[in-house]
mmCIF file of N, CA, C and O in Angstrom:
data_model
loop_
_atom_site.group_PDB
_atom_site.id
_atom_site.type_symbol
_atom_site.label_atom_id
_atom_site.label_comp_id
_atom_site.label_asym_id
_atom_site.label_seq_id
_atom_site.Cartn_x
_atom_site.Cartn_y
_atom_site.Cartn_z
ATOM 1 N N MET A 1 82.262 3.576 35.107
ATOM 2 C CA MET A 1 81.864 5.178 35.884
ATOM 3 C C MET A 1 82.242 4.769 36.832
ATOM 4 O O MET A 1 83.061 4.297 37.873
ATOM 5 N N PRO A 2 82.482 6.366 37.514
ATOM 6 C CA PRO A 2 83.248 7.016 39.302
ATOM 7 C C PRO A 2 82.060 6.664 39.890
ATOM 8 O O PRO A 2 80.471 6.357 40.001
ATOM 9 N N ARG A 3 82.837 6.345 41.106
ATOM 10 C CA ARG A 3 81.912 5.530 42.225
ATOM 11 C C ARG A 3 80.961 6.713 42.545
ATOM 12 O O ARG A 3 80.068 5.703 43.058
ATOM 13 N N ARG A 4 80.944 7.584 42.682
ATOM 14 C CA ARG A 4 80.154 8.745 42.945
ATOM 15 C C ARG A 4 78.913 8.469 41.989
ATOM 16 O O ARG A 4 77.181 8.912 43.001
ATOM 17 N N ALA A 5 79.024 8.567 41.066
ATOM 18 C CA ALA A 5 77.955 8.454 39.626
ATOM 19 C C ALA A 5 76.948 7.057 39.972
ATOM 20 O O ALA A 5 76.098 7.052 39.991
ATOM 21 N N ALA A 6 77.974 5.655 40.208
ATOM 22 C CA ALA A 6 77.447 4.596 40.653
ATOM 23 C C ALA A 6 76.500 4.512 41.120
ATOM 24 O O ALA A 6 75.451 3.796 41.690
ATOM 25 N N LEU A 7 76.902 5.441 42.693
ATOM 26 C CA LEU A 7 76.073 5.399 43.930
ATOM 27 C C LEU A 7 74.805 6.318 43.965
ATOM 28 O O LEU A 7 73.864 5.692 44.464
ATOM 29 N N GLN A 8 75.423 7.151 43.139
ATOM 30 C CA GLN A 8 74.023 8.129 42.856
ATOM 31 C C GLN A 8 72.747 7.064 41.964
ATOM 32 O O GLN A 8 71.864 7.573 42.411
ATOM 33 N N GLN A 9 73.127 7.131 40.715
ATOM 34 C CA GLN A 9 72.382 5.675 40.187
ATOM 35 C C GLN A 9 71.576 4.519 40.675
ATOM 36 O O GLN A 9 70.429 4.818 40.795
ATOM 37 N N LEU A 10 72.303 4.326 41.965
ATOM 38 C CA LEU A 10 72.166 3.058 42.811
ATOM 39 C C LEU A 10 70.600 3.701 43.932
ATOM 40 O O LEU A 10 69.629 3.170 43.785
ATOM 41 N N SER A 11 70.944 4.440 44.144
ATOM 42 C CA SER A 11 69.804 5.207 45.288
ATOM 43 C C SER A 11 68.658 5.594 43.868
ATOM 44 O O SER A 11 67.631 5.487 44.648
ATOM 45 N N ARG A 12 69.305 6.075 43.103
ATOM 46 C CA ARG A 12 67.938 6.222 42.686
ATOM 47 C C ARG A 12 67.274 5.369 42.044
ATOM 48 O O ARG A 12 65.674 5.443 41.872
ATOM 49 N N GLN A 13 67.645 4.796 41.525
ATOM 50 C CA GLN A 13 66.963 3.713 41.262
ATOM 51 C C GLN A 13 66.319 2.809 42.451
ATOM 52 O O GLN A 13 65.577 2.243 42.625
ATOM 53 N N LEU A 14 66.942 2.546 43.708
ATOM 54 C CA LEU A 14 66.506 1.724 44.653
ATOM 55 C C LEU A 14 65.514 2.483 45.489
ATOM 56 O O LEU A 14 64.098 2.658 45.678
ATOM 57 N N SER A 15 65.347 4.264 45.224
ATOM 58 C CA SER A 15 63.991 5.005 45.826
ATOM 59 C C SER A 15 63.158 4.721 44.763
ATOM 60 O O SER A 15 61.471 5.396 45.235
ATOM 61 N N ALA A 16 63.738 4.579 43.320
ATOM 62 C CA ALA A 16 62.045 5.000 42.540
ATOM 63 C C ALA A 16 61.346 2.673 42.929
ATOM 64 O O ALA A 16 59.972 3.445 42.865
ATOM 65 N N ALA A 17 62.008 2.189 42.506
ATOM 66 C CA ALA A 17 61.688 0.789 43.466
ATOM 67 C C ALA A 17 60.517 0.690 44.787
ATOM 68 O O ALA A 17 59.865 0.207 44.965
ATOM 69 N N ILE A 18 61.320 1.632 45.708
ATOM 70 C CA ILE A 18 60.462 1.699 46.941
ATOM 71 C C ILE A 18 59.208 2.441 46.712
ATOM 72 O O ILE A 18 58.165 2.569 47.309
ATOM 73 N N ALA A 19 59.231 3.573 45.971
ATOM 74 C CA ALA A 19 58.140 4.819 45.990
ATOM 75 C C ALA A 19 56.564 3.686 44.713
ATOM 76 O O ALA A 19 56.073 3.874 44.983
ATOM 77 N N GLN A 20 57.110 2.802 44.317
ATOM 78 C CA GLN A 20 56.149 2.047 43.213
ATOM 79 C C GLN A 20 55.816 0.785 44.106
ATOM 80 O O GLN A 20 53.876 1.698 43.763
ATOM 81 N N PRO A 21 55.439 0.016 45.231
ATOM 82 C CA PRO A 21 56.299 -0.265 45.307
ATOM 83 C C PRO A 21 56.693 -1.237 44.263
ATOM 84 O O PRO A 21 56.038 -2.099 43.879
ATOM 85 N N ASP A 22 57.673 -1.747 44.049
ATOM 86 C CA ASP A 22 58.606 -2.494 42.762
ATOM 87 C C ASP A 22 58.831 -3.690 43.952
ATOM 88 O O ASP A 22 60.305 -3.777 43.866
ATOM 89 N N TRP A 23 58.536 -4.742 44.205
ATOM 90 C CA TRP A 23 59.522 -6.166 44.344
ATOM 91 C C TRP A 23 60.351 -6.645 44.430
ATOM 92 O O TRP A 23 61.565 -6.661 44.503
ATOM 93 N N GLU A 24 60.116 -7.299 43.030
ATOM 94 C CA GLU A 24 61.398 -7.840 42.308
ATOM 95 C C GLU A 24 62.548 -6.407 41.898
ATOM 96 O O GLU A 24 63.630 -7.041 42.007
ATOM 97 N N ALA A 25 62.463 -5.769 41.865
ATOM 98 C CA ALA A 25 63.118 -4.025 41.566
ATOM 99 C C ALA A 25 64.075 -4.044 42.856
ATOM 100 O O ALA A 25 65.451 -4.022 42.628
ATOM 101 N N MET A 26 63.436 -4.049 43.914
ATOM 102 C CA MET A 26 63.810 -4.574 45.493
ATOM 103 C C MET A 26 65.221 -4.806 45.139
ATOM 104 O O MET A 26 65.951 -5.260 45.933
ATOM 105 N N GLU A 27 64.747 -6.637 44.815
ATOM 106 C CA GLU A 27 65.289 -7.963 45.178
ATOM 107 C C GLU A 27 66.474 -7.454 44.126
ATOM 108 O O GLU A 27 67.767 -7.907 44.323
ATOM 109 N N LYS A 28 66.533 -7.247 42.909
ATOM 110 C CA LYS A 28 67.379 -7.279 42.280
ATOM 111 C C LYS A 28 68.114 -5.953 42.315
ATOM 112 O O LYS A 28 69.467 -6.200 42.193
ATOM 113 N N LEU A 29 68.148 -5.521 42.548
ATOM 114 C CA LEU A 29 69.065 -4.246 43.409
ATOM 115 C C LEU A 29 69.637 -4.304 44.894
ATOM 116 O O LEU A 29 70.676 -3.915 44.900
ATOM 117 N N SER A 30 69.036 -4.725 45.422
ATOM 118 C CA SER A 30 69.915 -5.516 46.610
ATOM 119 C C SER A 30 71.043 -6.358 45.912
ATOM 120 O O SER A 30 71.936 -6.587 46.487
ATOM 121 N N ALA A 31 70.624 -7.781 45.400
ATOM 122 C CA ALA A 31 72.106 -8.162 45.018
ATOM 123 C C ALA A 31 72.766 -7.665 44.118
ATOM 124 O O ALA A 31 73.957 -7.999 44.332
ATOM 125 N N SER A 32 72.071 -6.365 43.635
ATOM 126 C CA SER A 32 73.386 -5.768 42.940
ATOM 127 C C SER A 32 74.199 -5.134 43.710
ATOM 128 O O SER A 32 75.270 -4.700 43.387
ATOM 129 N N LEU A 33 73.323 -4.239 44.962
ATOM 130 C CA LEU A 33 74.155 -3.920 46.096
ATOM 131 C C LEU A 33 75.316 -4.799 46.534
ATOM 132 O O LEU A 33 76.504 -4.599 46.671
ATOM 133 N N ALA A 34 75.054 -5.864 47.046
ATOM 134 C CA ALA A 34 75.974 -7.283 47.189
ATOM 135 C C ALA A 34 77.017 -7.382 46.624
ATOM 136 O O ALA A 34 78.518 -7.478 47.380
ATOM 137 N N LYS A 35 77.099 -7.593 45.303
ATOM 138 C CA LYS A 35 77.873 -7.582 44.365
ATOM 139 C C LYS A 35 78.859 -6.361 43.983
ATOM 140 O O LYS A 35 80.014 -6.372 44.006
ATOM 141 N N ASN A 36 78.251 -4.857 44.157
ATOM 142 C CA ASN A 36 78.946 -3.906 43.452
ATOM 143 C C ASN A 36 79.356 -3.060 44.588
ATOM 144 O O ASN A 36 80.335 -2.560 44.293
ATOM 145 N N ILE A 37 79.133 -3.050 45.663
ATOM 146 C CA ILE A 37 79.589 -1.922 46.751
ATOM 147 C C ILE A 37 81.231 -2.648 46.929
ATOM 148 O O ILE A 37 82.100 -2.009 47.047
ATOM 149 N N PRO A 38 81.118 -3.847 46.677
ATOM 150 C CA PRO A 38 82.510 -4.299 47.353
ATOM 151 C C PRO A 38 83.385 -4.325 46.437
ATOM 152 O O PRO A 38 85.058 -3.731 46.447
ATOM 153 N N LEU A 39 83.286 -4.174 45.367
ATOM 154 C CA LEU A 39 84.023 -4.105 43.857
ATOM 155 C C LEU A 39 84.437 -2.475 43.844
ATOM 156 O O LEU A 39 85.221 -2.110 43.321
ATOM 157 N N LEU A 40 83.454 -1.392 44.040
ATOM 158 C CA LEU A 40 83.381 0.231 44.044
ATOM 159 C C LEU A 40 84.556 0.150 45.064
ATOM 160 O O LEU A 40 85.525 1.042 45.163
ATOM 161 N N ALA A 41 84.725 -0.516 46.552
ATOM 162 C CA ALA A 41 85.279 -0.556 47.846
ATOM 163 C C ALA A 41 86.858 -0.800 46.971
ATOM 164 O O ALA A 41 87.801 -0.170 47.596
ATOM 165 N N GLU A 42 86.919 -1.770 46.393
ATOM 166 C CA GLU A 42 88.322 -1.960 46.398
ATOM 167 C C GLU A 42 88.694 -1.039 44.993
ATOM 168 O O GLU A 42 90.552 -1.360 44.648
ATOM 169 N N ARG A 43 88.569 -0.076 44.458
ATOM 170 C CA ARG A 43 89.015 1.090 44.184
ATOM 171 C C ARG A 43 89.599 2.093 44.242
ATOM 172 O O ARG A 43 90.688 3.028 45.010
ATOM 173 N N GLY A 44 89.468 2.095 46.265
ATOM 174 C CA GLY A 44 90.835 2.608 47.439
ATOM 175 C C GLY A 44 90.032 3.294 48.014
ATOM 176 O O GLY A 44 88.374 2.938 48.297
ATOM 177 N N ALA A 45 90.154 4.036 48.824
ATOM 178 C CA ALA A 45 89.667 4.669 49.799
ATOM 179 C C ALA A 45 88.365 5.702 49.333
ATOM 180 O O ALA A 45 88.714 6.433 48.585
ATOM 181 N N TRP A 46 87.540 6.310 50.454
ATOM 182 C CA TRP A 46 86.325 6.863 50.008
ATOM 183 C C TRP A 46 86.906 8.651 50.112
ATOM 184 O O TRP A 46 86.955 8.457 51.015
ATOM 185 N N ASN A 47 86.726 9.066 49.163
ATOM 186 C CA ASN A 47 87.030 10.402 49.290
ATOM 187 C C ASN A 47 85.671 11.027 49.728
ATOM 188 O O ASN A 47 84.391 10.502 50.393
ATOM 189 N N ALA A 48 85.179 12.418 50.586
ATOM 190 C CA ALA A 48 84.375 12.726 51.097
ATOM 191 C C ALA A 48 82.720 12.541 50.683
ATOM 192 O O ALA A 48 81.708 12.852 51.448
ATOM 193 N N LEU A 49 83.100 12.872 49.057
ATOM 194 C CA LEU A 49 82.013 12.934 48.334
ATOM 195 C C LEU A 49 81.150 11.706 48.288
ATOM 196 O O LEU A 49 79.843 11.604 48.677
ATOM 197 N N GLU A 50 81.991 10.569 48.204
ATOM 198 C CA GLU A 50 81.788 8.963 48.120
ATOM 199 C C GLU A 50 80.998 8.713 49.069
ATOM 200 O O GLU A 50 79.715 8.180 48.881
ATOM 201 N N GLN A 51 81.795 9.264 50.287
ATOM 202 C CA GLN A 51 81.489 8.835 51.844
ATOM 203 C C GLN A 51 80.156 9.269 52.101
ATOM 204 O O GLN A 51 78.928 8.346 52.140
ATOM 205 N N THR A 52 79.873 10.392 51.449
ATOM 206 C CA THR A 52 78.106 10.745 51.662
ATOM 207 C C THR A 52 77.442 10.255 50.874
ATOM 208 O O THR A 52 76.067 9.375 51.368
ATOM 209 N N GLU A 53 77.645 9.888 49.549
ATOM 210 C CA GLU A 53 76.948 8.917 48.597
ATOM 211 C C GLU A 53 76.411 7.757 49.271
ATOM 212 O O GLU A 53 75.209 7.514 49.760
ATOM 213 N N LEU A 54 78.059 7.379 50.132
ATOM 214 C CA LEU A 54 77.241 5.842 50.378
ATOM 215 C C LEU A 54 76.810 6.131 51.638
ATOM 216 O O LEU A 54 75.585 4.691 51.793
ATOM 217 N N LEU A 55 76.682 6.616 52.243
ATOM 218 C CA LEU A 55 75.431 7.019 53.261
ATOM 219 C C LEU A 55 74.386 7.085 53.031
ATOM 220 O O LEU A 55 73.200 6.332 53.995
ATOM 221 N N GLN A 56 74.170 7.582 51.963
ATOM 222 C CA GLN A 56 72.982 8.175 51.161
ATOM 223 C C GLN A 56 71.878 6.908 50.966
ATOM 224 O O GLN A 56 70.914 6.526 50.945
ATOM 225 N N LEU A 57 72.816 6.039 50.315
ATOM 226 C CA LEU A 57 72.022 5.055 50.046
ATOM 227 C C LEU A 57 72.249 4.129 50.706
ATOM 228 O O LEU A 57 71.258 2.843 50.248
ATOM 229 N N ARG A 58 72.640 3.949 51.881
ATOM 230 C CA ARG A 58 72.632 3.320 53.407
ATOM 231 C C ARG A 58 71.834 3.139 53.893
ATOM 232 O O ARG A 58 70.552 2.323 54.138
ATOM 233 N N LYS A 59 70.985 4.578 53.822
ATOM 234 C CA LYS A 59 69.769 4.742 54.558
ATOM 235 C C LYS A 59 68.729 4.239 53.345
ATOM 236 O O LYS A 59 67.556 3.666 54.228
ATOM 237 N N ILE A 60 67.965 4.932 52.070
ATOM 238 C CA ILE A 60 67.736 4.166 51.389
ATOM 239 C C ILE A 60 67.537 2.866 51.312
ATOM 240 O O ILE A 60 66.386 2.271 51.290
ATOM 241 N N HIS A 61 68.384 1.952 51.349
ATOM 242 C CA HIS A 61 68.456 0.270 51.328
ATOM 243 C C HIS A 61 67.742 -0.004 52.798
ATOM 244 O O HIS A 61 66.778 -0.789 52.946
ATOM 245 N N ALA A 62 68.339 0.644 54.091
ATOM 246 C CA ALA A 62 67.866 0.329 55.262
ATOM 247 C C ALA A 62 65.680 0.923 55.221
ATOM 248 O O ALA A 62 65.156 -0.193 55.597
ATOM 249 N N GLN A 63 65.674 1.481 54.320
ATOM 250 C CA GLN A 63 63.862 2.095 54.097
ATOM 251 C C GLN A 63 63.799 0.762 52.858
ATOM 252 O O GLN A 63 62.400 0.472 53.714
ATOM 253 N N ALA A 64 64.181 0.343 52.285
ATOM 254 C CA ALA A 64 63.482 -0.888 51.380
ATOM 255 C C ALA A 64 63.650 -1.599 52.284
ATOM 256 O O ALA A 64 62.493 -2.872 52.067
ATOM 257 N N VAL A 65 64.347 -2.246 53.122
ATOM 258 C CA VAL A 65 64.255 -3.694 54.006
ATOM 259 C C VAL A 65 63.212 -3.308 54.900
ATOM 260 O O VAL A 65 62.427 -4.219 55.185
ATOM 261 N N LYS A 66 62.881 -1.961 55.323
ATOM 262 C CA LYS A 66 61.837 -1.832 56.467
ATOM 263 C C LYS A 66 60.181 -1.972 55.671
ATOM 264 O O LYS A 66 59.817 -2.422 55.915
ATOM 265 N N ILE A 67 60.945 -1.427 54.274
ATOM 266 C CA ILE A 67 59.017 -1.760 53.882
ATOM 267 C C ILE A 67 59.122 -2.971 53.931
ATOM 268 O O ILE A 67 57.853 -3.520 53.503
ATOM 269 N N CYS A 68 60.155 -3.724 53.246
ATOM 270 C CA CYS A 68 60.214 -5.485 52.324
ATOM 271 C C CYS A 68 59.476 -6.435 54.184
ATOM 272 O O CYS A 68 58.726 -7.003 53.769
ATOM 273 N N SER A 69 59.953 -5.544 55.032
ATOM 274 C CA SER A 69 59.456 -6.520 56.237
ATOM 275 C C SER A 69 58.255 -6.040 56.694
ATOM 276 O O SER A 69 57.314 -7.255 57.082
ATOM 277 N N GLU A 70 57.696 -5.335 56.630
ATOM 278 C CA GLU A 70 56.298 -4.558 56.686
ATOM 279 C C GLU A 70 55.411 -5.296 55.777
ATOM 280 O O GLU A 70 54.330 -6.138 56.526
ATOM 281 N N GLU A 71 55.741 -5.493 54.946
ATOM 282 C CA GLU A 71 54.999 -6.111 53.602
ATOM 283 C C GLU A 71 55.334 -8.008 54.253
ATOM 284 O O GLU A 71 54.080 -8.068 53.523
ATOM 285 N N LYS A 72 56.037 -7.805 54.403
ATOM 286 C CA LYS A 72 56.272 -9.179 55.032
ATOM 287 C C LYS A 72 55.247 -9.837 55.806
ATOM 288 O O LYS A 72 54.708 -10.631 55.832
ATOM 289 N N GLU A 73 55.436 -9.039 56.923
ATOM 290 C CA GLU A 73 54.514 -9.258 58.066
ATOM 291 C C GLU A 73 52.704 -9.192 57.442
ATOM 292 O O GLU A 73 52.088 -9.857 58.485
ATOM 293 N N ARG A 74 52.852 -8.228 57.102
ATOM 294 C CA ARG A 74 51.034 -7.994 56.512
ATOM 295 C C ARG A 74 50.539 -8.968 55.668
ATOM 296 O O ARG A 74 49.860 -9.771 55.762
ATOM 297 N N LEU A 75 51.443 -9.595 54.531
ATOM 298 C CA LEU A 75 51.319 -11.240 53.960
ATOM 299 C C LEU A 75 51.091 -11.941 54.888
ATOM 300 O O LEU A 75 50.106 -13.016 55.129
ATOM 301 N N GLY A 76 51.569 -12.083 56.219
ATOM 302 C CA GLY A 76 51.837 -13.198 56.903
ATOM 303 C C GLY A 76 50.126 -13.166 57.593
ATOM 304 O O GLY A 76 49.326 -14.577 58.075
ATOM 305 N N LEU A 77 50.238 -12.365 57.786
ATOM 306 C CA LEU A 77 48.556 -11.920 58.762
ATOM 307 C C LEU A 77 47.367 -12.127 58.234
ATOM 308 O O LEU A 77 46.494 -13.119 57.833
ATOM 309 N N HIS A 78 47.661 -11.826 56.588
ATOM 310 C CA HIS A 78 46.884 -12.012 55.506
ATOM 311 C C HIS A 78 46.176 -13.611 55.262
ATOM 312 O O HIS A 78 45.394 -14.209 55.564
ATOM 313 N N LEU A 79 47.672 -14.331 55.443
ATOM 314 C CA LEU A 79 47.557 -15.842 55.197
ATOM 315 C C LEU A 79 46.993 -16.564 55.786
ATOM 316 O O LEU A 79 46.393 -17.301 55.896
ATOM 317 N N GLY A 80 47.659 -15.844 57.570
ATOM 318 C CA GLY A 80 46.618 -16.664 58.439
ATOM 319 C C GLY A 80 45.455 -16.487 58.920
ATOM 320 O O GLY A 80 44.443 -17.168 58.801
ATOM 321 N N ALA A 81 45.172 -15.465 58.063
ATOM 322 C CA ALA A 81 43.506 -15.283 58.248
ATOM 323 C C ALA A 81 42.456 -16.127 56.772
ATOM 324 O O ALA A 81 41.727 -16.837 57.484
ATOM 325 N N LEU A 82 43.651 -16.211 56.328
ATOM 326 C CA LEU A 82 42.648 -17.239 54.883
ATOM 327 C C LEU A 82 42.645 -18.708 55.697
ATOM 328 O O LEU A 82 41.801 -19.086 55.168
ATOM 329 N N GLN A 83 44.262 -19.096 55.916
ATOM 330 C CA GLN A 83 44.083 -20.180 56.527
ATOM 331 C C GLN A 83 42.899 -20.621 57.763
ATOM 332 O O GLN A 83 42.350 -21.389 57.833
ATOM 333 N N ALA A 84 42.363 -19.517 58.857
ATOM 334 C CA ALA A 84 41.826 -19.622 59.688
ATOM 335 C C ALA A 84 40.473 -19.833 58.874
ATOM 336 O O ALA A 84 39.324 -20.421 60.142
ATOM 337 N N ASN A 85 39.869 -19.032 57.812
ATOM 338 C CA ASN A 85 38.944 -19.387 57.750
ATOM 339 C C ASN A 85 38.706 -20.597 56.677
ATOM 340 O O ASN A 85 37.361 -20.403 55.972
ATOM 341 N N LYS A 86 39.850 -21.173 56.606
ATOM 342 C CA LYS A 86 39.904 -22.398 55.601
ATOM 343 C C LYS A 86 38.413 -23.350 55.546
ATOM 344 O O LYS A 86 37.712 -23.223 54.727
ATOM 345 N N GLU A 87 38.382 -23.848 57.038
ATOM 346 C CA GLU A 87 36.929 -25.127 57.140
ATOM 347 C C GLU A 87 36.195 -24.453 56.880
ATOM 348 O O GLU A 87 34.900 -25.097 56.176
ATOM 349 N N GLY A 88 35.538 -22.670 57.181
ATOM 350 C CA GLY A 88 33.915 -22.384 56.410
ATOM 351 C C GLY A 88 33.751 -22.610 55.202
ATOM 352 O O GLY A 88 32.792 -22.786 54.555
ATOM 353 N N TRP A 89 34.697 -21.848 54.265
ATOM 354 C CA TRP A 89 34.972 -21.969 52.884
ATOM 355 C C TRP A 89 34.807 -23.324 52.456
ATOM 356 O O TRP A 89 33.725 -23.638 51.546
ATOM 357 N N VAL A 90 35.594 -24.237 53.196
ATOM 358 C CA VAL A 90 35.771 -25.744 52.763
ATOM 359 C C VAL A 90 34.110 -26.478 52.529
ATOM 360 O O VAL A 90 33.356 -27.013 51.909
ATOM 361 N N ALA A 91 33.508 -25.865 53.962
ATOM 362 C CA ALA A 91 32.129 -26.140 54.245
ATOM 363 C C ALA A 91 30.904 -25.714 53.343
ATOM 364 O O ALA A 91 30.194 -26.457 52.946
ATOM 365 N N TYR A 92 31.174 -24.380 53.040
ATOM 366 C CA TYR A 92 30.433 -23.923 52.193
ATOM 367 C C TYR A 92 30.146 -24.248 50.683
ATOM 368 O O TYR A 92 29.524 -24.632 49.965
ATOM 369 N N ALA A 93 31.807 -24.877 50.623
ATOM 370 C CA ALA A 93 31.770 -25.672 49.352
ATOM 371 C C ALA A 93 31.010 -26.853 48.912
ATOM 372 O O ALA A 93 30.534 -27.222 47.981
ATOM 373 N N ALA A 94 30.988 -27.570 49.737
ATOM 374 C CA ALA A 94 30.473 -29.091 50.121
ATOM 375 C C ALA A 94 29.055 -29.079 49.710
ATOM 376 O O ALA A 94 28.414 -29.557 49.452
ATOM 377 N N LEU A 95 28.750 -27.709 50.625
ATOM 378 C CA LEU A 95 27.190 -27.865 50.452
ATOM 379 C C LEU A 95 26.644 -27.189 49.234
ATOM 380 O O LEU A 95 25.489 -27.187 49.228
ATOM 381 N N GLY A 96 28.029 -26.601 48.560
ATOM 382 C CA GLY A 96 27.096 -25.815 46.886
ATOM 383 C C GLY A 96 27.108 -24.441 47.127
ATOM 384 O O GLY A 96 26.645 -24.049 48.189
ATOM 385 N N GLU A 97 26.418 -23.823 45.564
ATOM 386 C CA GLU A 97 26.008 -22.258 45.940
ATOM 387 C C GLU A 97 24.343 -22.085 46.640
ATOM 388 O O GLU A 97 23.762 -23.206 45.424
ATOM 389 N N TYR A 98 24.155 -21.297 47.458
ATOM 390 C CA TYR A 98 22.877 -21.089 47.402
ATOM 391 C C TYR A 98 22.746 -19.588 47.937
ATOM 392 O O TYR A 98 23.701 -18.920 48.596
ATOM 393 N N ASP A 99 21.510 -19.560 47.053
ATOM 394 C CA ASP A 99 21.459 -17.931 47.470
ATOM 395 C C ASP A 99 20.717 -17.751 48.997
ATOM 396 O O ASP A 99 20.985 -18.334 49.771
ATOM 397 N N SER A 100 20.760 -16.322 49.834
ATOM 398 C CA SER A 100 20.693 -15.951 51.113
ATOM 399 C C SER A 100 18.611 -16.383 51.458
ATOM 400 O O SER A 100 18.531 -16.989 52.524
ATOM 401 N N ASP A 101 17.846 -17.154 50.432
ATOM 402 C CA ASP A 101 17.028 -17.711 50.641
ATOM 403 C C ASP A 101 16.680 -19.236 51.432
ATOM 404 O O ASP A 101 15.760 -20.407 51.326
ATOM 405 N N GLY A 102 18.188 -19.602 51.009
ATOM 406 C CA GLY A 102 18.625 -21.329 50.669
ATOM 407 C C GLY A 102 18.247 -21.970 49.959
ATOM 408 O O GLY A 102 18.711 -23.131 49.598
ATOM 409 N N ASN A 103 18.102 -21.191 48.532
ATOM 410 C CA ASN A 103 17.884 -22.080 47.355
ATOM 411 C C ASN A 103 18.809 -22.194 47.009
ATOM 412 O O ASN A 103 19.878 -21.406 46.492
ATOM 413 N N GLN A 104 19.421 -23.076 45.877
ATOM 414 C CA GLN A 104 20.160 -23.724 44.981
ATOM 415 C C GLN A 104 20.413 -22.828 43.778
ATOM 416 O O GLN A 104 19.695 -22.879 43.323
ATOM 417 N N ALA A 105 21.602 -21.766 43.810
ATOM 418 C CA ALA A 105 22.107 -21.041 42.792
ATOM 419 C C ALA A 105 22.197 -21.773 41.276
ATOM 420 O O ALA A 105 22.523 -22.791 41.199
#
């Protein structure tokens, strides 16, 4: 496949994964980039159109990294909140299930 077409395809796929967001697809595409960009570079100097496509792919990849970092932060906060409330949940579980009047449900 010509380099420009390969770069365009990777850009489209990564953009689609970001739009979902499809975390597994982003992971696979990131690994694919790490593997395939050096192979594409071995073919020789990039022409102007290929450089433009490569720059666009870099921008899209940076966007994917940002989205993943934001999701990682969000999940970390959520897990922290769950951990903070763990003792209360354990106490309620030890008491059994009660309705709002204090009667066992």
